[in-house]
């Protein structure tokens, strides 16, 4: 089962288009440019992702080492247990997901760590991928206690990419271990820089629909990768809180609103359609961000729905 950032957005877009604009269990949708009043996310009694989970990165296509470092530093920033001297931090942002665990009867916890990085630079399955091929690529990572993240390069087309989604998360059955088959979670995110930056890399590119405002300067000086950071962060939150389609979400299970997709287009306080909110600005580069990460990184991360306050929570 898979859910995408885009499907959720498209559903929102459809509902909002009469007035004005992620396929994963929790996907980042194309409608993220639009801000909606958040709804209460319902718990559907399924398991949340818990225990020690490795995040494996499967790079499909051409990515420079500097680009891969942007994503790997994000993952280590989420999982960092060391006190962050620079605030607000990625680790602080991630703590909102912990509140979902406190609401369940099992009181489980989740600990993420960066696992393997697998390179498929020659695009072994071609440059036009179907959904089942995304799962096939995700299967290259560990199939137990893992989130396998497939990241496709800017020249790789993926079914539904730009048309209905910017990324996807879901789960698949792993190889048999004895008499049992384990499930593993997976995420797919595409680099939209040349295909649809106005849809999947806003606010670092002019939006295709809705209110028009100047694009923000990307904190890592890479519109495509900084857009992938936003989508991956959204899908990581959805994977943790709704890994198998029966965790926390609102609306239809095929296109759910999840922890991040319930707060579309919100990155800072004061956000409204076409405006990401009041963000921090790097005085040297002019880049907009709201979180500090490992190795001196700066990131722009989406608001998360806070179940304790029934509102969208932002770092700034």
PDB file of C-alpha atoms in Angstrom:
ATOM      1  CA  UNK A   1       0.000   0.000   0.000  1.00  0.00           C
ATOM      2  CA  UNK A   2       1.372   3.421  -0.869  1.00  0.00           C
ATOM      3  CA  UNK A   3       0.417   6.976  -0.161  1.00  0.00           C
ATOM      4  CA  UNK A   4       1.791  10.128  -1.706  1.00  0.00           C
ATOM      5  CA  UNK A   5       2.387  13.722  -0.922  1.00  0.00           C
ATOM      6  CA  UNK A   6       0.782  14.694  -4.174  1.00  0.00           C
ATOM      7  CA  UNK A   7      -2.436  12.718  -3.996  1.00  0.00           C
ATOM      8  CA  UNK A   8      -3.326  14.417  -0.754  1.00  0.00           C
ATOM      9  CA  UNK A   9      -2.543  17.741  -2.272  1.00  0.00           C
ATOM     10  CA  UNK A  10      -4.593  17.064  -5.351  1.00  0.00           C
ATOM     11  CA  UNK A  11      -7.549  16.154  -3.194  1.00  0.00           C
ATOM     12  CA  UNK A  12      -7.136  19.450  -1.395  1.00  0.00           C
ATOM     13  CA  UNK A  13      -6.651  21.251  -4.674  1.00  0.00           C
ATOM     14  CA  UNK A  14      -9.855  19.776  -6.030  1.00  0.00           C
ATOM     15  CA  UNK A  15     -11.774  20.868  -2.960  1.00  0.00           C
ATOM     16  CA  UNK A  16     -10.239  24.316  -2.993  1.00  0.00           C
ATOM     17  CA  UNK A  17     -10.211  25.002  -6.715  1.00  0.00           C
ATOM     18  CA  UNK A  18     -13.828  26.126  -6.666  1.00  0.00           C
ATOM     19  CA  UNK A  19     -12.751  29.041  -4.506  1.00  0.00           C
ATOM     20  CA  UNK A  20      -9.224  29.507  -5.893  1.00  0.00           C
ATOM     21  CA  UNK A  21      -4.568  25.130  -5.676  1.00  0.00           C
ATOM     22  CA  UNK A  22       1.914  13.741  -1.316  1.00  0.00           C
ATOM     23  CA  UNK A  23       0.865   8.464  -3.636  1.00  0.00           C
ATOM     24  CA  UNK A  24       1.834   7.572  -0.186  1.00  0.00           C
ATOM     25  CA  UNK A  25       0.156   6.660   3.007  1.00  0.00           C
ATOM     26  CA  UNK A  26       1.426  10.051   3.751  1.00  0.00           C
ATOM     27  CA  UNK A  27       2.571  11.901   0.737  1.00  0.00           C
ATOM     28  CA  UNK A  28       3.473  15.428   0.046  1.00  0.00           C
ATOM     29  CA  UNK A  29       0.822  16.761  -2.299  1.00  0.00           C
ATOM     30  CA  UNK A  30       0.985  19.226  -5.122  1.00  0.00           C
ATOM     31  CA  UNK A  31      -1.489  21.360  -3.194  1.00  0.00           C
ATOM     32  CA  UNK A  32       1.007  22.219  -0.499  1.00  0.00           C
ATOM     33  CA  UNK A  33       0.977  25.778  -1.729  1.00  0.00           C
ATOM     34  CA  UNK A  34      -2.480  26.065  -0.177  1.00  0.00           C
ATOM     35  CA  UNK A  35      -3.061  26.305   3.541  1.00  0.00           C
ATOM     36  CA  UNK A  36      -6.162  24.689   5.026  1.00  0.00           C
ATOM     37  CA  UNK A  37      -7.599  24.611   8.503  1.00  0.00           C
ATOM     38  CA  UNK A  38      -6.121  21.418   9.950  1.00  0.00           C
ATOM     39  CA  UNK A  39      -8.413  18.583  10.981  1.00  0.00           C
ATOM     40  CA  UNK A  40      -8.052  16.204  13.864  1.00  0.00           C
ATOM     41  CA  UNK A  41      -6.061  13.163  12.797  1.00  0.00           C
ATOM     42  CA  UNK A  42      -7.825   9.965  13.806  1.00  0.00           C
ATOM     43  CA  UNK A  43      -6.000   6.934  15.136  1.00  0.00           C
ATOM     44  CA  UNK A  44      -7.040   3.771  13.274  1.00  0.00           C
ATOM     45  CA  UNK A  45      -5.583   1.356  15.866  1.00  0.00           C
ATOM     46  CA  UNK A  46      -2.683   0.137  13.746  1.00  0.00           C
ATOM     47  CA  UNK A  47       0.980   0.007  14.772  1.00  0.00           C
ATOM     48  CA  UNK A  48       3.267   3.006  14.533  1.00  0.00           C
ATOM     49  CA  UNK A  49       6.839   2.525  13.408  1.00  0.00           C
ATOM     50  CA  UNK A  50       8.801   1.714  16.544  1.00  0.00           C
ATOM     51  CA  UNK A  51      12.107   0.399  17.840  1.00  0.00           C
ATOM     52  CA  UNK A  52      15.505   0.957  16.267  1.00  0.00           C
ATOM     53  CA  UNK A  53      14.934   1.670  12.577  1.00  0.00           C
ATOM     54  CA  UNK A  54      17.631   2.280   9.971  1.00  0.00           C
ATOM     55  CA  UNK A  55      16.984   4.695   7.107  1.00  0.00           C
ATOM     56  CA  UNK A  56      18.601   3.332   3.941  1.00  0.00           C
ATOM     57  CA  UNK A  57      19.056   5.636   0.952  1.00  0.00           C
ATOM     58  CA  UNK A  58      18.791   4.212  -2.577  1.00  0.00           C
ATOM     59  CA  UNK A  59      20.086   6.787  -5.066  1.00  0.00           C
ATOM     60  CA  UNK A  60      18.680   6.207  -8.549  1.00  0.00           C
ATOM     61  CA  UNK A  61      20.387   8.209 -11.271  1.00  0.00           C
ATOM     62  CA  UNK A  62      23.049  10.874 -11.137  1.00  0.00           C
ATOM     63  CA  UNK A  63      23.520  12.701  -7.833  1.00  0.00           C
ATOM     64  CA  UNK A  64      26.681  14.565  -6.914  1.00  0.00           C
ATOM     65  CA  UNK A  65      28.316  13.644  -3.588  1.00  0.00           C
ATOM     66  CA  UNK A  66      27.473  17.132  -2.326  1.00  0.00           C
ATOM     67  CA  UNK A  67      23.814  16.523  -3.155  1.00  0.00           C
ATOM     68  CA  UNK A  68      23.752  13.158  -1.411  1.00  0.00           C
ATOM     69  CA  UNK A  69      25.244  14.823   1.655  1.00  0.00           C
ATOM     70  CA  UNK A  70      22.284  17.231   1.897  1.00  0.00           C
ATOM     71  CA  UNK A  71      19.901  14.295   2.349  1.00  0.00           C
ATOM     72  CA  UNK A  72      22.135  12.116   4.515  1.00  0.00           C
ATOM     73  CA  UNK A  73      22.766  15.056   6.847  1.00  0.00           C
ATOM     74  CA  UNK A  74      19.000  15.511   7.149  1.00  0.00           C
ATOM     75  CA  UNK A  75      18.582  11.904   8.271  1.00  0.00           C
ATOM     76  CA  UNK A  76      21.379  12.125  10.828  1.00  0.00           C
ATOM     77  CA  UNK A  77      19.931  15.425  12.041  1.00  0.00           C
ATOM     78  CA  UNK A  78      16.558  13.770  12.688  1.00  0.00           C
ATOM     79  CA  UNK A  79      18.176  10.920  14.569  1.00  0.00           C
ATOM     80  CA  UNK A  80      20.743  12.988  16.450  1.00  0.00           C
ATOM     81  CA  UNK A  81      20.701  12.335  20.197  1.00  0.00           C
ATOM     82  CA  UNK A  82      23.403  14.883  20.967  1.00  0.00           C
ATOM     83  CA  UNK A  83      22.205  18.257  22.267  1.00  0.00           C
ATOM     84  CA  UNK A  84      21.836  20.711  19.413  1.00  0.00           C
ATOM     85  CA  UNK A  85      23.672  23.932  20.120  1.00  0.00           C
ATOM     86  CA  UNK A  86      21.898  25.779  17.319  1.00  0.00           C
ATOM     87  CA  UNK A  87      18.166  26.164  17.674  1.00  0.00           C
ATOM     88  CA  UNK A  88      15.638  25.613  16.286  1.00  0.00           C
ATOM     89  CA  UNK A  89      16.899  22.211  15.178  1.00  0.00           C
ATOM     90  CA  UNK A  90      15.779  19.337  12.990  1.00  0.00           C
ATOM     91  CA  UNK A  91      15.742  17.114  16.082  1.00  0.00           C
ATOM     92  CA  UNK A  92      13.376  19.532  17.819  1.00  0.00           C
ATOM     93  CA  UNK A  93      11.081  19.468  14.770  1.00  0.00           C
ATOM     94  CA  UNK A  94      11.004  15.663  14.871  1.00  0.00           C
ATOM     95  CA  UNK A  95       9.971  15.619  18.529  1.00  0.00           C
ATOM     96  CA  UNK A  96       6.411  16.541  17.519  1.00  0.00           C
ATOM     97  CA  UNK A  97       6.043  13.022  16.089  1.00  0.00           C
ATOM     98  CA  UNK A  98       6.791  11.601  19.526  1.00  0.00           C
ATOM     99  CA  UNK A  99       3.482  12.995  20.789  1.00  0.00           C
ATOM    100  CA  UNK A 100       1.621  10.516  18.589  1.00  0.00           C
ATOM    101  CA  UNK A 101       3.357   7.661  20.374  1.00  0.00           C
ATOM    102  CA  UNK A 102       2.345   9.010  23.760  1.00  0.00           C
ATOM    103  CA  UNK A 103      -1.326   8.793  22.750  1.00  0.00           C
ATOM    104  CA  UNK A 104      -1.272   5.070  21.979  1.00  0.00           C
ATOM    105  CA  UNK A 105      -1.720   2.370  24.586  1.00  0.00           C
ATOM    106  CA  UNK A 106       1.583   0.643  23.741  1.00  0.00           C
ATOM    107  CA  UNK A 107       3.705   3.739  24.491  1.00  0.00           C
ATOM    108  CA  UNK A 108       6.292   2.613  21.941  1.00  0.00           C
ATOM    109  CA  UNK A 109       9.274   4.725  20.910  1.00  0.00           C
ATOM    110  CA  UNK A 110      11.144   5.193  17.644  1.00  0.00           C
ATOM    111  CA  UNK A 111      14.874   5.638  17.121  1.00  0.00           C
ATOM    112  CA  UNK A 112      16.107   6.395  13.599  1.00  0.00           C
ATOM    113  CA  UNK A 113      19.641   6.071  12.300  1.00  0.00           C
ATOM    114  CA  UNK A 114      21.292   6.414   8.896  1.00  0.00           C
ATOM    115  CA  UNK A 115      21.910   3.007   7.343  1.00  0.00           C
ATOM    116  CA  UNK A 116      23.226   1.976   3.929  1.00  0.00           C
ATOM    117  CA  UNK A 117      23.552   4.183   0.874  1.00  0.00           C
ATOM    118  CA  UNK A 118      23.060   2.250  -2.379  1.00  0.00           C
ATOM    119  CA  UNK A 119      23.985   3.853  -5.706  1.00  0.00           C
ATOM    120  CA  UNK A 120      22.262   2.948  -8.980  1.00  0.00           C
ATOM    121  CA  UNK A 121      23.813   5.650 -11.144  1.00  0.00           C
ATOM    122  CA  UNK A 122      23.237   3.804 -14.431  1.00  0.00           C
ATOM    123  CA  UNK A 123      19.471   3.524 -13.846  1.00  0.00           C
ATOM    124  CA  UNK A 124      19.236  -0.275 -14.037  1.00  0.00           C
ATOM    125  CA  UNK A 125      15.454  -0.184 -14.547  1.00  0.00           C
ATOM    126  CA  UNK A 126      15.466   2.624 -17.096  1.00  0.00           C
ATOM    127  CA  UNK A 127      14.475   6.262 -16.748  1.00  0.00           C
ATOM    128  CA  UNK A 128      10.703   5.810 -16.723  1.00  0.00           C
ATOM    129  CA  UNK A 129       9.559   3.982 -13.604  1.00  0.00           C
ATOM    130  CA  UNK A 130       6.242   2.445 -12.591  1.00  0.00           C
ATOM    131  CA  UNK A 131       5.052   2.136  -8.998  1.00  0.00           C
ATOM    132  CA  UNK A 132       6.043  -1.530  -8.803  1.00  0.00           C
ATOM    133  CA  UNK A 133       9.586  -0.629  -9.858  1.00  0.00           C
ATOM    134  CA  UNK A 134       9.826   1.850  -6.996  1.00  0.00           C
ATOM    135  CA  UNK A 135       9.004  -1.012  -4.636  1.00  0.00           C
ATOM    136  CA  UNK A 136      11.566  -3.193  -6.417  1.00  0.00           C
ATOM    137  CA  UNK A 137      14.237  -0.544  -5.864  1.00  0.00           C
ATOM    138  CA  UNK A 138      13.181  -0.083  -2.248  1.00  0.00           C
ATOM    139  CA  UNK A 139      13.620  -3.832  -1.745  1.00  0.00           C
ATOM    140  CA  UNK A 140      17.364  -3.401  -2.261  1.00  0.00           C
ATOM    141  CA  UNK A 141      17.600  -2.017   1.258  1.00  0.00           C
ATOM    142  CA  UNK A 142      17.143  -3.962   4.484  1.00  0.00           C
ATOM    143  CA  UNK A 143      13.727  -5.595   4.706  1.00  0.00           C
ATOM    144  CA  UNK A 144      13.383  -5.607   8.454  1.00  0.00           C
ATOM    145  CA  UNK A 145      13.452  -2.699  10.910  1.00  0.00           C
ATOM    146  CA  UNK A 146      14.086  -0.268   8.074  1.00  0.00           C
ATOM    147  CA  UNK A 147      12.758   2.610   6.039  1.00  0.00           C
ATOM    148  CA  UNK A 148      14.112   2.308   2.519  1.00  0.00           C
ATOM    149  CA  UNK A 149      14.151   5.652   0.732  1.00  0.00           C
ATOM    150  CA  UNK A 150      14.313   5.730  -3.069  1.00  0.00           C
ATOM    151  CA  UNK A 151      15.545   9.059  -4.444  1.00  0.00           C
ATOM    152  CA  UNK A 152      15.238   9.570  -8.209  1.00  0.00           C
ATOM    153  CA  UNK A 153      17.342  12.044 -10.191  1.00  0.00           C
ATOM    154  CA  UNK A 154      16.022  15.029 -12.115  1.00  0.00           C
ATOM    155  CA  UNK A 155      15.986  13.186 -15.469  1.00  0.00           C
ATOM    156  CA  UNK A 156      14.057  10.155 -14.183  1.00  0.00           C
ATOM    157  CA  UNK A 157      10.305  10.032 -14.793  1.00  0.00           C
ATOM    158  CA  UNK A 158       8.122   8.225 -12.271  1.00  0.00           C
ATOM    159  CA  UNK A 159       4.485   7.251 -12.664  1.00  0.00           C
ATOM    160  CA  UNK A 160       2.321  10.077 -11.315  1.00  0.00           C
ATOM    161  CA  UNK A 161       5.277  12.372 -10.618  1.00  0.00           C
ATOM    162  CA  UNK A 162       4.331  16.047 -11.055  1.00  0.00           C
ATOM    163  CA  UNK A 163       0.840  15.075 -12.197  1.00  0.00           C
ATOM    164  CA  UNK A 164      -0.482  13.799  -8.890  1.00  0.00           C
ATOM    165  CA  UNK A 165       2.401  13.554  -6.453  1.00  0.00           C
ATOM    166  CA  UNK A 166       5.855  14.714  -5.412  1.00  0.00           C
ATOM    167  CA  UNK A 167       6.680  11.639  -3.381  1.00  0.00           C
ATOM    168  CA  UNK A 168       5.188   8.524  -1.840  1.00  0.00           C
ATOM    169  CA  UNK A 169       5.409   6.327   1.200  1.00  0.00           C
ATOM    170  CA  UNK A 170       4.016   2.895   1.856  1.00  0.00           C
ATOM    171  CA  UNK A 171       4.934  -0.602   2.927  1.00  0.00           C
ATOM    172  CA  UNK A 172       5.832  -3.859   1.215  1.00  0.00           C
ATOM    173  CA  UNK A 173       6.312  -7.480   2.188  1.00  0.00           C
ATOM    174  CA  UNK A 174       9.947  -8.465   2.541  1.00  0.00           C
ATOM    175  CA  UNK A 175      11.597 -11.767   1.781  1.00  0.00           C
ATOM    176  CA  UNK A 176      10.696 -14.737   3.947  1.00  0.00           C
ATOM    177  CA  UNK A 177      12.662 -15.353   7.124  1.00  0.00           C
ATOM    178  CA  UNK A 178      11.836 -18.908   8.074  1.00  0.00           C
ATOM    179  CA  UNK A 179       8.063 -19.186   7.837  1.00  0.00           C
ATOM    180  CA  UNK A 180       7.395 -15.484   8.316  1.00  0.00           C
ATOM    181  CA  UNK A 181       7.393 -12.537   5.954  1.00  0.00           C
ATOM    182  CA  UNK A 182       8.256  -9.170   7.464  1.00  0.00           C
ATOM    183  CA  UNK A 183       6.973  -5.801   6.292  1.00  0.00           C
ATOM    184  CA  UNK A 184       9.238  -2.896   5.572  1.00  0.00           C
ATOM    185  CA  UNK A 185       8.401   0.747   5.056  1.00  0.00           C
ATOM    186  CA  UNK A 186       9.548   2.647   1.999  1.00  0.00           C
ATOM    187  CA  UNK A 187       9.562   6.199   0.706  1.00  0.00           C
ATOM    188  CA  UNK A 188      10.071   7.571  -2.780  1.00  0.00           C
ATOM    189  CA  UNK A 189      10.955  11.213  -3.515  1.00  0.00           C
ATOM    190  CA  UNK A 190      11.847  12.649  -6.917  1.00  0.00           C
ATOM    191  CA  UNK A 191      14.052  15.601  -7.856  1.00  0.00           C
ATOM    192  CA  UNK A 192      11.605  18.024  -9.457  1.00  0.00           C
ATOM    193  CA  UNK A 193      14.099  20.726 -10.471  1.00  0.00           C
ATOM    194  CA  UNK A 194      13.690  20.256 -14.238  1.00  0.00           C
ATOM    195  CA  UNK A 195      10.275  18.569 -14.336  1.00  0.00           C
ATOM    196  CA  UNK A 196       7.959  20.479 -12.007  1.00  0.00           C
ATOM    197  CA  UNK A 197       9.701  22.771  -9.486  1.00  0.00           C
ATOM    198  CA  UNK A 198       6.638  25.000  -9.279  1.00  0.00           C
ATOM    199  CA  UNK A 199       4.669  22.051  -7.963  1.00  0.00           C
ATOM    200  CA  UNK A 200       7.159  20.092  -5.883  1.00  0.00           C
ATOM    201  CA  UNK A 201       9.869  22.589  -4.893  1.00  0.00           C
ATOM    202  CA  UNK A 202       7.760  25.532  -3.715  1.00  0.00           C
ATOM    203  CA  UNK A 203       8.578  27.899  -2.010  1.00  0.00           C
ATOM    204  CA  UNK A 204      11.969  27.782  -3.742  1.00  0.00           C
ATOM    205  CA  UNK A 205      10.318  28.191  -7.144  1.00  0.00           C
ATOM    206  CA  UNK A 206       7.391  30.221  -8.440  1.00  0.00           C
ATOM    207  CA  UNK A 207       4.170  28.201  -7.968  1.00  0.00           C
ATOM    208  CA  UNK A 208       2.187  27.136 -11.008  1.00  0.00           C
ATOM    209  CA  UNK A 209      -1.167  27.848  -9.365  1.00  0.00           C
ATOM    210  CA  UNK A 210      -2.444  30.129  -6.642  1.00  0.00           C
ATOM    211  CA  UNK A 211      -1.058  33.404  -5.318  1.00  0.00           C
ATOM    212  CA  UNK A 212       2.225  34.406  -6.926  1.00  0.00           C
ATOM    213  CA  UNK A 213       5.087  35.562  -4.742  1.00  0.00           C
ATOM    214  CA  UNK A 214       8.852  35.663  -5.356  1.00  0.00           C
ATOM    215  CA  UNK A 215      10.574  32.321  -4.697  1.00  0.00           C
ATOM    216  CA  UNK A 216      12.730  32.005  -1.611  1.00  0.00           C
ATOM    217  CA  UNK A 217      16.468  31.340  -1.745  1.00  0.00           C
ATOM    218  CA  UNK A 218      17.117  27.650  -1.030  1.00  0.00           C
ATOM    219  CA  UNK A 219      19.230  27.099   2.134  1.00  0.00           C
ATOM    220  CA  UNK A 220      21.534  24.557   0.440  1.00  0.00           C
ATOM    221  CA  UNK A 221      21.614  26.540  -2.813  1.00  0.00           C
ATOM    222  CA  UNK A 222      19.928  23.686  -4.666  1.00  0.00           C
ATOM    223  CA  UNK A 223      16.260  24.088  -5.591  1.00  0.00           C
ATOM    224  CA  UNK A 224      15.842  20.430  -6.513  1.00  0.00           C
ATOM    225  CA  UNK A 225      17.492  18.978  -3.405  1.00  0.00           C
ATOM    226  CA  UNK A 226      15.988  21.506  -0.994  1.00  0.00           C
ATOM    227  CA  UNK A 227      12.599  20.632  -2.464  1.00  0.00           C
ATOM    228  CA  UNK A 228      13.391  16.952  -1.892  1.00  0.00           C
ATOM    229  CA  UNK A 229      14.222  17.761   1.746  1.00  0.00           C
ATOM    230  CA  UNK A 230      10.740  19.192   2.291  1.00  0.00           C
ATOM    231  CA  UNK A 231       9.063  16.188   0.663  1.00  0.00           C
ATOM    232  CA  UNK A 232      11.257  13.635   2.430  1.00  0.00           C
ATOM    233  CA  UNK A 233      10.712  15.276   5.819  1.00  0.00           C
ATOM    234  CA  UNK A 234       6.953  15.220   5.257  1.00  0.00           C
ATOM    235  CA  UNK A 235       7.009  11.569   4.241  1.00  0.00           C
ATOM    236  CA  UNK A 236       9.273  10.545   7.125  1.00  0.00           C
ATOM    237  CA  UNK A 237       6.739  12.002   9.554  1.00  0.00           C
ATOM    238  CA  UNK A 238       3.922  10.192   7.752  1.00  0.00           C
ATOM    239  CA  UNK A 239       5.863   6.929   7.700  1.00  0.00           C
ATOM    240  CA  UNK A 240       6.503   7.075  11.436  1.00  0.00           C
ATOM    241  CA  UNK A 241       2.892   7.820  12.390  1.00  0.00           C
ATOM    242  CA  UNK A 242       1.065   5.905   9.645  1.00  0.00           C
ATOM    243  CA  UNK A 243       3.473   3.265   8.310  1.00  0.00           C
ATOM    244  CA  UNK A 244       0.977   0.602   7.243  1.00  0.00           C
ATOM    245  CA  UNK A 245      -2.129   2.618   6.430  1.00  0.00           C
ATOM    246  CA  UNK A 246      -3.870   2.138   9.753  1.00  0.00           C
ATOM    247  CA  UNK A 247      -2.121   4.638  12.022  1.00  0.00           C
ATOM    248  CA  UNK A 248      -2.873   8.354  12.345  1.00  0.00           C
ATOM    249  CA  UNK A 249      -4.579  10.016   9.385  1.00  0.00           C
ATOM    250  CA  UNK A 250      -7.694  11.863   8.287  1.00  0.00           C
ATOM    251  CA  UNK A 251      -9.788  11.205   5.193  1.00  0.00           C
ATOM    252  CA  UNK A 252      -9.621   8.270   2.774  1.00  0.00           C
ATOM    253  CA  UNK A 253      -6.844   5.748   3.372  1.00  0.00           C
ATOM    254  CA  UNK A 254      -5.853   5.960  -0.313  1.00  0.00           C
ATOM    255  CA  UNK A 255      -5.122   9.689  -0.065  1.00  0.00           C
ATOM    256  CA  UNK A 256      -4.795  10.480   3.629  1.00  0.00           C
ATOM    257  CA  UNK A 257      -3.913  13.670   5.403  1.00  0.00           C
ATOM    258  CA  UNK A 258      -1.084  12.845   7.764  1.00  0.00           C
ATOM    259  CA  UNK A 259       1.207  14.531  10.261  1.00  0.00           C
ATOM    260  CA  UNK A 260       2.748  16.910   7.686  1.00  0.00           C
ATOM    261  CA  UNK A 261       0.286  16.827   4.789  1.00  0.00           C
ATOM    262  CA  UNK A 262      -2.442  18.053   7.181  1.00  0.00           C
ATOM    263  CA  UNK A 263      -0.558  21.376   7.291  1.00  0.00           C
ATOM    264  CA  UNK A 264       0.019  22.196   3.605  1.00  0.00           C
ATOM    265  CA  UNK A 265       2.137  25.208   2.720  1.00  0.00           C
ATOM    266  CA  UNK A 266       2.939  26.102   6.336  1.00  0.00           C
ATOM    267  CA  UNK A 267       6.594  26.571   7.327  1.00  0.00           C
ATOM    268  CA  UNK A 268       6.457  29.427   9.820  1.00  0.00           C
ATOM    269  CA  UNK A 269       4.014  31.488  11.842  1.00  0.00           C
ATOM    270  CA  UNK A 270       1.791  33.810   9.861  1.00  0.00           C
ATOM    271  CA  UNK A 271       1.678  31.535   6.794  1.00  0.00           C
ATOM    272  CA  UNK A 272      -1.157  31.958   4.319  1.00  0.00           C
ATOM    273  CA  UNK A 273      -1.753  30.752   0.735  1.00  0.00           C
ATOM    274  CA  UNK A 274       1.316  31.693  -1.290  1.00  0.00           C
ATOM    275  CA  UNK A 275       3.312  32.793   1.766  1.00  0.00           C
ATOM    276  CA  UNK A 276       5.399  30.215   3.647  1.00  0.00           C
ATOM    277  CA  UNK A 277       5.408  32.161   6.912  1.00  0.00           C
ATOM    278  CA  UNK A 278       7.892  34.191   8.964  1.00  0.00           C
ATOM    279  CA  UNK A 279      11.170  32.345   8.456  1.00  0.00           C
ATOM    280  CA  UNK A 280      14.780  32.772   9.479  1.00  0.00           C
ATOM    281  CA  UNK A 281      17.042  34.321   6.851  1.00  0.00           C
ATOM    282  CA  UNK A 282      20.753  33.698   6.501  1.00  0.00           C
ATOM    283  CA  UNK A 283      22.384  37.165   6.513  1.00  0.00           C
ATOM    284  CA  UNK A 284      25.135  36.061   4.126  1.00  0.00           C
ATOM    285  CA  UNK A 285      23.248  34.063   1.501  1.00  0.00           C
ATOM    286  CA  UNK A 286      19.735  35.439   1.922  1.00  0.00           C
ATOM    287  CA  UNK A 287      18.440  31.848   2.158  1.00  0.00           C
ATOM    288  CA  UNK A 288      15.247  31.120   4.095  1.00  0.00           C
ATOM    289  CA  UNK A 289      15.170  28.283   6.614  1.00  0.00           C
ATOM    290  CA  UNK A 290      13.609  27.218   9.901  1.00  0.00           C
ATOM    291  CA  UNK A 291      15.897  24.478  11.226  1.00  0.00           C
ATOM    292  CA  UNK A 292      19.552  23.833  11.932  1.00  0.00           C
ATOM    293  CA  UNK A 293      20.996  20.408  11.169  1.00  0.00           C
ATOM    294  CA  UNK A 294      24.203  18.428  11.389  1.00  0.00           C
ATOM    295  CA  UNK A 295      27.413  19.709   9.790  1.00  0.00           C
ATOM    296  CA  UNK A 296      26.208  23.295   9.882  1.00  0.00           C
ATOM    297  CA  UNK A 297      23.247  22.588   7.598  1.00  0.00           C
ATOM    298  CA  UNK A 298      20.174  24.754   7.366  1.00  0.00           C
ATOM    299  CA  UNK A 299      16.858  23.296   6.243  1.00  0.00           C
ATOM    300  CA  UNK A 300      13.299  24.356   5.555  1.00  0.00           C
ATOM    301  CA  UNK A 301      10.932  21.806   7.109  1.00  0.00           C
ATOM    302  CA  UNK A 302       7.131  21.601   6.912  1.00  0.00           C
ATOM    303  CA  UNK A 303       4.844  22.263   9.852  1.00  0.00           C
ATOM    304  CA  UNK A 304       3.632  19.153  11.669  1.00  0.00           C
ATOM    305  CA  UNK A 305       0.174  18.589  13.069  1.00  0.00           C
ATOM    306  CA  UNK A 306       0.466  18.587  16.857  1.00  0.00           C
ATOM    307  CA  UNK A 307      -2.080  16.148  18.350  1.00  0.00           C
ATOM    308  CA  UNK A 308      -1.693  17.769  21.775  1.00  0.00           C
ATOM    309  CA  UNK A 309      -2.892  21.176  20.563  1.00  0.00           C
ATOM    310  CA  UNK A 310      -4.884  20.112  17.456  1.00  0.00           C
ATOM    311  CA  UNK A 311      -2.972  22.683  15.448  1.00  0.00           C
ATOM    312  CA  UNK A 312      -0.081  22.970  13.019  1.00  0.00           C
ATOM    313  CA  UNK A 313       3.208  23.336  14.891  1.00  0.00           C
ATOM    314  CA  UNK A 314       6.072  25.339  13.425  1.00  0.00           C
ATOM    315  CA  UNK A 315       9.621  25.865  14.629  1.00  0.00           C
ATOM    316  CA  UNK A 316       9.560  29.608  14.014  1.00  0.00           C
TER     317      UNK A 316
END
